[in-house]
GROMACS .gro file of C-alpha atoms in nm:
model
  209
    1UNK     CA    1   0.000   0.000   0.000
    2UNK     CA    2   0.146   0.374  -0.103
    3UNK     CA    3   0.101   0.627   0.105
    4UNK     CA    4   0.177   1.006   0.004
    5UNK     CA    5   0.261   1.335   0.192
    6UNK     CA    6   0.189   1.597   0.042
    7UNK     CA    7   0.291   1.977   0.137
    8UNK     CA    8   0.497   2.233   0.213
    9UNK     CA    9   0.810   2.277   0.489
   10UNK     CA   10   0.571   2.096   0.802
   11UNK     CA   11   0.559   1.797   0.590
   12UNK     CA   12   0.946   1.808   0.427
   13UNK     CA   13   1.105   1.865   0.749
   14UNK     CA   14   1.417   1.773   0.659
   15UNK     CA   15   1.397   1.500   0.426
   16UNK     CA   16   1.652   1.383   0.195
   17UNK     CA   17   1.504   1.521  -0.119
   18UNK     CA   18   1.725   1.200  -0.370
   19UNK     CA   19   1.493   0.945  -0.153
   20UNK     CA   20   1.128   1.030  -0.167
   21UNK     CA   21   1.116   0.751   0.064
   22UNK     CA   22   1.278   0.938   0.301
   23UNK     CA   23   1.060   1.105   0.573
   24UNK     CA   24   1.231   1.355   0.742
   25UNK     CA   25   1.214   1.430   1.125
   26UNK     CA   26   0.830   1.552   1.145
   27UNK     CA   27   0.491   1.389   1.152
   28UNK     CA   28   0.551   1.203   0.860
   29UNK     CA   29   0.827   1.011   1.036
   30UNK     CA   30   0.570   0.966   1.330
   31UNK     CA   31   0.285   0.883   1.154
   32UNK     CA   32   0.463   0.648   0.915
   33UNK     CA   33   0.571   0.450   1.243
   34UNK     CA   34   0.313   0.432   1.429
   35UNK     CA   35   0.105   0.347   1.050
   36UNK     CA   36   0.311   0.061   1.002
   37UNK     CA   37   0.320  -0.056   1.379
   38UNK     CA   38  -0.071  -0.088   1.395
   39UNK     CA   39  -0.077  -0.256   1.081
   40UNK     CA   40   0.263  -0.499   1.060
   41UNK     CA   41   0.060  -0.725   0.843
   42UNK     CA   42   0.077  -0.529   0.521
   43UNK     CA   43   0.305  -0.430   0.335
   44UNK     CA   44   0.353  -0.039   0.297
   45UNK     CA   45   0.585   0.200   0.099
   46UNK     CA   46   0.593   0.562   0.267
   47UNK     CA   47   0.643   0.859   0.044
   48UNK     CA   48   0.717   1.256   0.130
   49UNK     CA   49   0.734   1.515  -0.137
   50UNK     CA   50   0.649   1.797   0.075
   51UNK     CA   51   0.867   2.107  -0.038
   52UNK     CA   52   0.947   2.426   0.193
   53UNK     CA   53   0.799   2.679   0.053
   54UNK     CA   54   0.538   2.565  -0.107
   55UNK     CA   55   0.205   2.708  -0.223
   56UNK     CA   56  -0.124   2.521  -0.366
   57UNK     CA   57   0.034   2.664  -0.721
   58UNK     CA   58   0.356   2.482  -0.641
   59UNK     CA   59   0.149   2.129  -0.579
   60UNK     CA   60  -0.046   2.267  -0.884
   61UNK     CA   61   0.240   2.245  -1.090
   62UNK     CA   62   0.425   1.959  -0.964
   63UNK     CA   63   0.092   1.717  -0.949
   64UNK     CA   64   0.142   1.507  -1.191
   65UNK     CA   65   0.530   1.401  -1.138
   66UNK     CA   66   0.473   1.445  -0.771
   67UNK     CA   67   0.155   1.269  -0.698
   68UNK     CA   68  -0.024   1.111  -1.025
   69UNK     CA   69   0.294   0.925  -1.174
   70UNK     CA   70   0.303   0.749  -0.783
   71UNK     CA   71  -0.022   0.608  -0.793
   72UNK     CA   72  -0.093   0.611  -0.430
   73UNK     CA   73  -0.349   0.450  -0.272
   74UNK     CA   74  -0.369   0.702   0.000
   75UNK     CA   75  -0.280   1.118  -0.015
   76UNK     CA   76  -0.249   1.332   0.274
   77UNK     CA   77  -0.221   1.733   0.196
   78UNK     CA   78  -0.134   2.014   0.433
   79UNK     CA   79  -0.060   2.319   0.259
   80UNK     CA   80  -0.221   2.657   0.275
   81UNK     CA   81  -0.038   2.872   0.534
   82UNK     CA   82   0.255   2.994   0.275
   83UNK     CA   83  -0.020   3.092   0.040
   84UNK     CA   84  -0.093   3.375   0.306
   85UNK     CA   85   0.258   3.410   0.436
   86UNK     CA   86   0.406   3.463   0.050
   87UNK     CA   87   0.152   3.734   0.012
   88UNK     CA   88   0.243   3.897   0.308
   89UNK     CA   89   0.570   3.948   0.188
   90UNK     CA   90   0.487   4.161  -0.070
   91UNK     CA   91   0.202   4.307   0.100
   92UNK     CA   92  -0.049   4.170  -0.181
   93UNK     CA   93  -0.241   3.894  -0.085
   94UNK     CA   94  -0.282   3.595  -0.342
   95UNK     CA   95  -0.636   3.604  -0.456
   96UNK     CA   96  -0.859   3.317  -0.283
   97UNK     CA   97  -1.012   3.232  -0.583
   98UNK     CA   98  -0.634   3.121  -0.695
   99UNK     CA   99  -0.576   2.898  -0.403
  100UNK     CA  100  -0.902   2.741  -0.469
  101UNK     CA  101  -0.846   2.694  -0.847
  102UNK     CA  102  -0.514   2.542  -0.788
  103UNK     CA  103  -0.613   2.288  -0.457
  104UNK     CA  104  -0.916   2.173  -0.633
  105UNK     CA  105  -0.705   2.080  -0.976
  106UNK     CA  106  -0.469   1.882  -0.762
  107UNK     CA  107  -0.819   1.714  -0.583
  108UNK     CA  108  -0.986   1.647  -0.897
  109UNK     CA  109  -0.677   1.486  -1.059
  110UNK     CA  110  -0.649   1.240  -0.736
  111UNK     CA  111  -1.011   1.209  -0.792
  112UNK     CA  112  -1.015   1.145  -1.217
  113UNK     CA  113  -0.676   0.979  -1.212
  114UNK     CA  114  -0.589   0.742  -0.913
  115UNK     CA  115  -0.823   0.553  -0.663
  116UNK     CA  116  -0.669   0.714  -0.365
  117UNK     CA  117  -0.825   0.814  -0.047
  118UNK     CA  118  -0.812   1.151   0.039
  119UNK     CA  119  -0.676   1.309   0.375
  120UNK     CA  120  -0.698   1.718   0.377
  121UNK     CA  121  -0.493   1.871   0.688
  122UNK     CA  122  -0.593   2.247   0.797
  123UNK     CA  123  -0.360   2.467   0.770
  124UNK     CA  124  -0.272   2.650   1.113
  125UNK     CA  125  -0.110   2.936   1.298
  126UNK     CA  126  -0.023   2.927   1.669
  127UNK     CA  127   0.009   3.217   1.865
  128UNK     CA  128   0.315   3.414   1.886
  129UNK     CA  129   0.285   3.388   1.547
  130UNK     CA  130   0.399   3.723   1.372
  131UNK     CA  131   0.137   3.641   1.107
  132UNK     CA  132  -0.171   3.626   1.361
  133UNK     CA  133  -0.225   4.029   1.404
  134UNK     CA  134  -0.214   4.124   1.056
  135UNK     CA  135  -0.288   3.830   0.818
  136UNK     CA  136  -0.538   3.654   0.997
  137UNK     CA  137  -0.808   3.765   0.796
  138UNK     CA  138  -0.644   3.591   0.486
  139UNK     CA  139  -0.543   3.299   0.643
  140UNK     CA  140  -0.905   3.268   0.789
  141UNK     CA  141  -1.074   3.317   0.442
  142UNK     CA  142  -0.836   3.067   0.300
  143UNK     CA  143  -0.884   2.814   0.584
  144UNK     CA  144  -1.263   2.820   0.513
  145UNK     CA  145  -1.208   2.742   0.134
  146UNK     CA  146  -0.967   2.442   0.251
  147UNK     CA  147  -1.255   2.338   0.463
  148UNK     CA  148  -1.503   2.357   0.189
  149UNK     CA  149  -1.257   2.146  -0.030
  150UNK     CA  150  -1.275   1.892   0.214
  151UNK     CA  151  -1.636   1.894   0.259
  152UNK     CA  152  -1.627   1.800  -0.151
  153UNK     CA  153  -1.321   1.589  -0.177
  154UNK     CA  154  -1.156   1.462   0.151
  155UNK     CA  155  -1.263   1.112   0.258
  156UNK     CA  156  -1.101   1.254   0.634
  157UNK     CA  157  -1.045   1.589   0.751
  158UNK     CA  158  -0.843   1.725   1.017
  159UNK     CA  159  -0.874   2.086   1.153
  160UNK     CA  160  -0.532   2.182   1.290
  161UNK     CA  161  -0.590   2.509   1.359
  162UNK     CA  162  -0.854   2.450   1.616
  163UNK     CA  163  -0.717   2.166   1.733
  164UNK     CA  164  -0.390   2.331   1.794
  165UNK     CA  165  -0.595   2.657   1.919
  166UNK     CA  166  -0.738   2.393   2.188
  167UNK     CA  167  -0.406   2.255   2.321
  168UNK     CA  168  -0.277   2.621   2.300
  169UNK     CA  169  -0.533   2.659   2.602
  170UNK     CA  170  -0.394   2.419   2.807
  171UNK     CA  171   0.003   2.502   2.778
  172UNK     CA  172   0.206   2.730   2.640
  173UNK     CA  173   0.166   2.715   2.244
  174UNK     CA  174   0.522   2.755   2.215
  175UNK     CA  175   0.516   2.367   2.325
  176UNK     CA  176   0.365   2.367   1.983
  177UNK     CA  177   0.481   2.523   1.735
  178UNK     CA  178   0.805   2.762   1.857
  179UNK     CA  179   0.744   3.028   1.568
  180UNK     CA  180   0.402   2.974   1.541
  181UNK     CA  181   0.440   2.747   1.201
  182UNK     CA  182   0.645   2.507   1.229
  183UNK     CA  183   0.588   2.227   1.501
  184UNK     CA  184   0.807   2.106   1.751
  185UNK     CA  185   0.862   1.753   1.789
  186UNK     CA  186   0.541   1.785   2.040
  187UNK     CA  187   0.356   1.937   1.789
  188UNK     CA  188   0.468   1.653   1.531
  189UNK     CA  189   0.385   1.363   1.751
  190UNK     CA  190   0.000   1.527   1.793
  191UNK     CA  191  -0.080   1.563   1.413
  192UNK     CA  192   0.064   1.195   1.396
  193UNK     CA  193  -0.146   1.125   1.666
  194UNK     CA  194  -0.442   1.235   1.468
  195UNK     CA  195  -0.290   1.127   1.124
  196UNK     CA  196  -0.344   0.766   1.246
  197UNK     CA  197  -0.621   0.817   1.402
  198UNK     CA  198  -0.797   0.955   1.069
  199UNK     CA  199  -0.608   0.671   0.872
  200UNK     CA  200  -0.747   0.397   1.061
  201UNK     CA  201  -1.122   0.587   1.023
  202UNK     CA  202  -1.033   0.546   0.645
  203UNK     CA  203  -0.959   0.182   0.671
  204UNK     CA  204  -1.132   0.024   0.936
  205UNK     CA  205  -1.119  -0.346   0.823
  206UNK     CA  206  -0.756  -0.319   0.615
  207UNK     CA  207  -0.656  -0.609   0.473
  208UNK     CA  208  -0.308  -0.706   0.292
  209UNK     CA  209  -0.299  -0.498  -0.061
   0.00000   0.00000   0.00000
């Protein structure tokens, strides 16, 4: 059984960009292992071609060498935040209607072209976040289009932004995410944690592919 990340610089963290089976150091690693612990039965090839840096364009662009030509049985995607942060660095914001165009080609082509499952990630900021004050109102308006994608495509959703809102409650969200983006190895383990958890929703009676 293939199974794809998909993303930007949460989901590369690190990786060894030669060996797409290499997974880096963040929840990919994590959810890989604990993926392949639950299920020792059957036999599964891990994948991550998340780039830092990347935008729904860049997936949009890279989709069919990066996701199509795999043929996975199983795609995970969290991307979003840079599409707010990029625009913020030349104090334009991308339009939404862009972001939408572009994550719903890459959705419809997993849809027309493979017979993967779909898992959609929210994209998320946690506070100190530098983006929070003055970009929030992008990243919120973008959020609600990823959620609306979901509602049409994603066979599991998982809304990191409130979830990590939540814990952010309970401890300092520095135990998070230190800059607000990019999780610690805390913040890895808990999307794992819910990775799996969405995975095993997905395929409740997996057999050996």
């Amino acid at each position: 059984m293939k199974i794809l990340f998909q993303g930007d610089s949460i989901t590369e963290t690190g990786r060894d960009k030669s060996d797409p089976t290499n997974l880096g150091i963040g929840y990919p690693k994590y959810a890989a292992e604990r993926i392949a612990a639950h299920y020792p039965d059957i036999d599964f090839t891990f994948y991550n071609l998340g780039i830092s840096g990347n935008m729904t364009e860049s997936l949009r662009d890279r989709w069919q060498t990066d996701c199509i030509d795999y043929d996975p049985d199983f795609v995970s995607i969290l991307v979003g935040v840079n599409d707010t942060w990029h625009g913020d660095y030349v104090k334009s914001w991308i339009p939404n209607e862009h972001y939408e165009a572009c994550y719903r080609h890459c959705l419809d082509e997993i849809k027309n072209k493979t017979h993967a499952k779909i898992l959609i990630l929210e994209q998320f900021l946690v506070p100190p976040c530098l983006l929070l004050s003055h970009a929030r109102p992008d990243f919120d308006a973008k959020k609600q289009i990823t959620r609306k994608l979901a509602r049409e495509y994603a066979d599991a959703f998982i809304p990191l932004d409130g979830i990590f809102a939540a814990h952010s409650l309970q401890v300092d969200p520095v135990f998070w995410a230190k800059d607000g983006i990019h999780p610690t190895e805390t913040g890895a383990q808990l999307i794992a944690d819910l990775y799996v958890d969405a995975f095993e929703r997905i395929f409740p009676r997996l057999t050996n592919c």
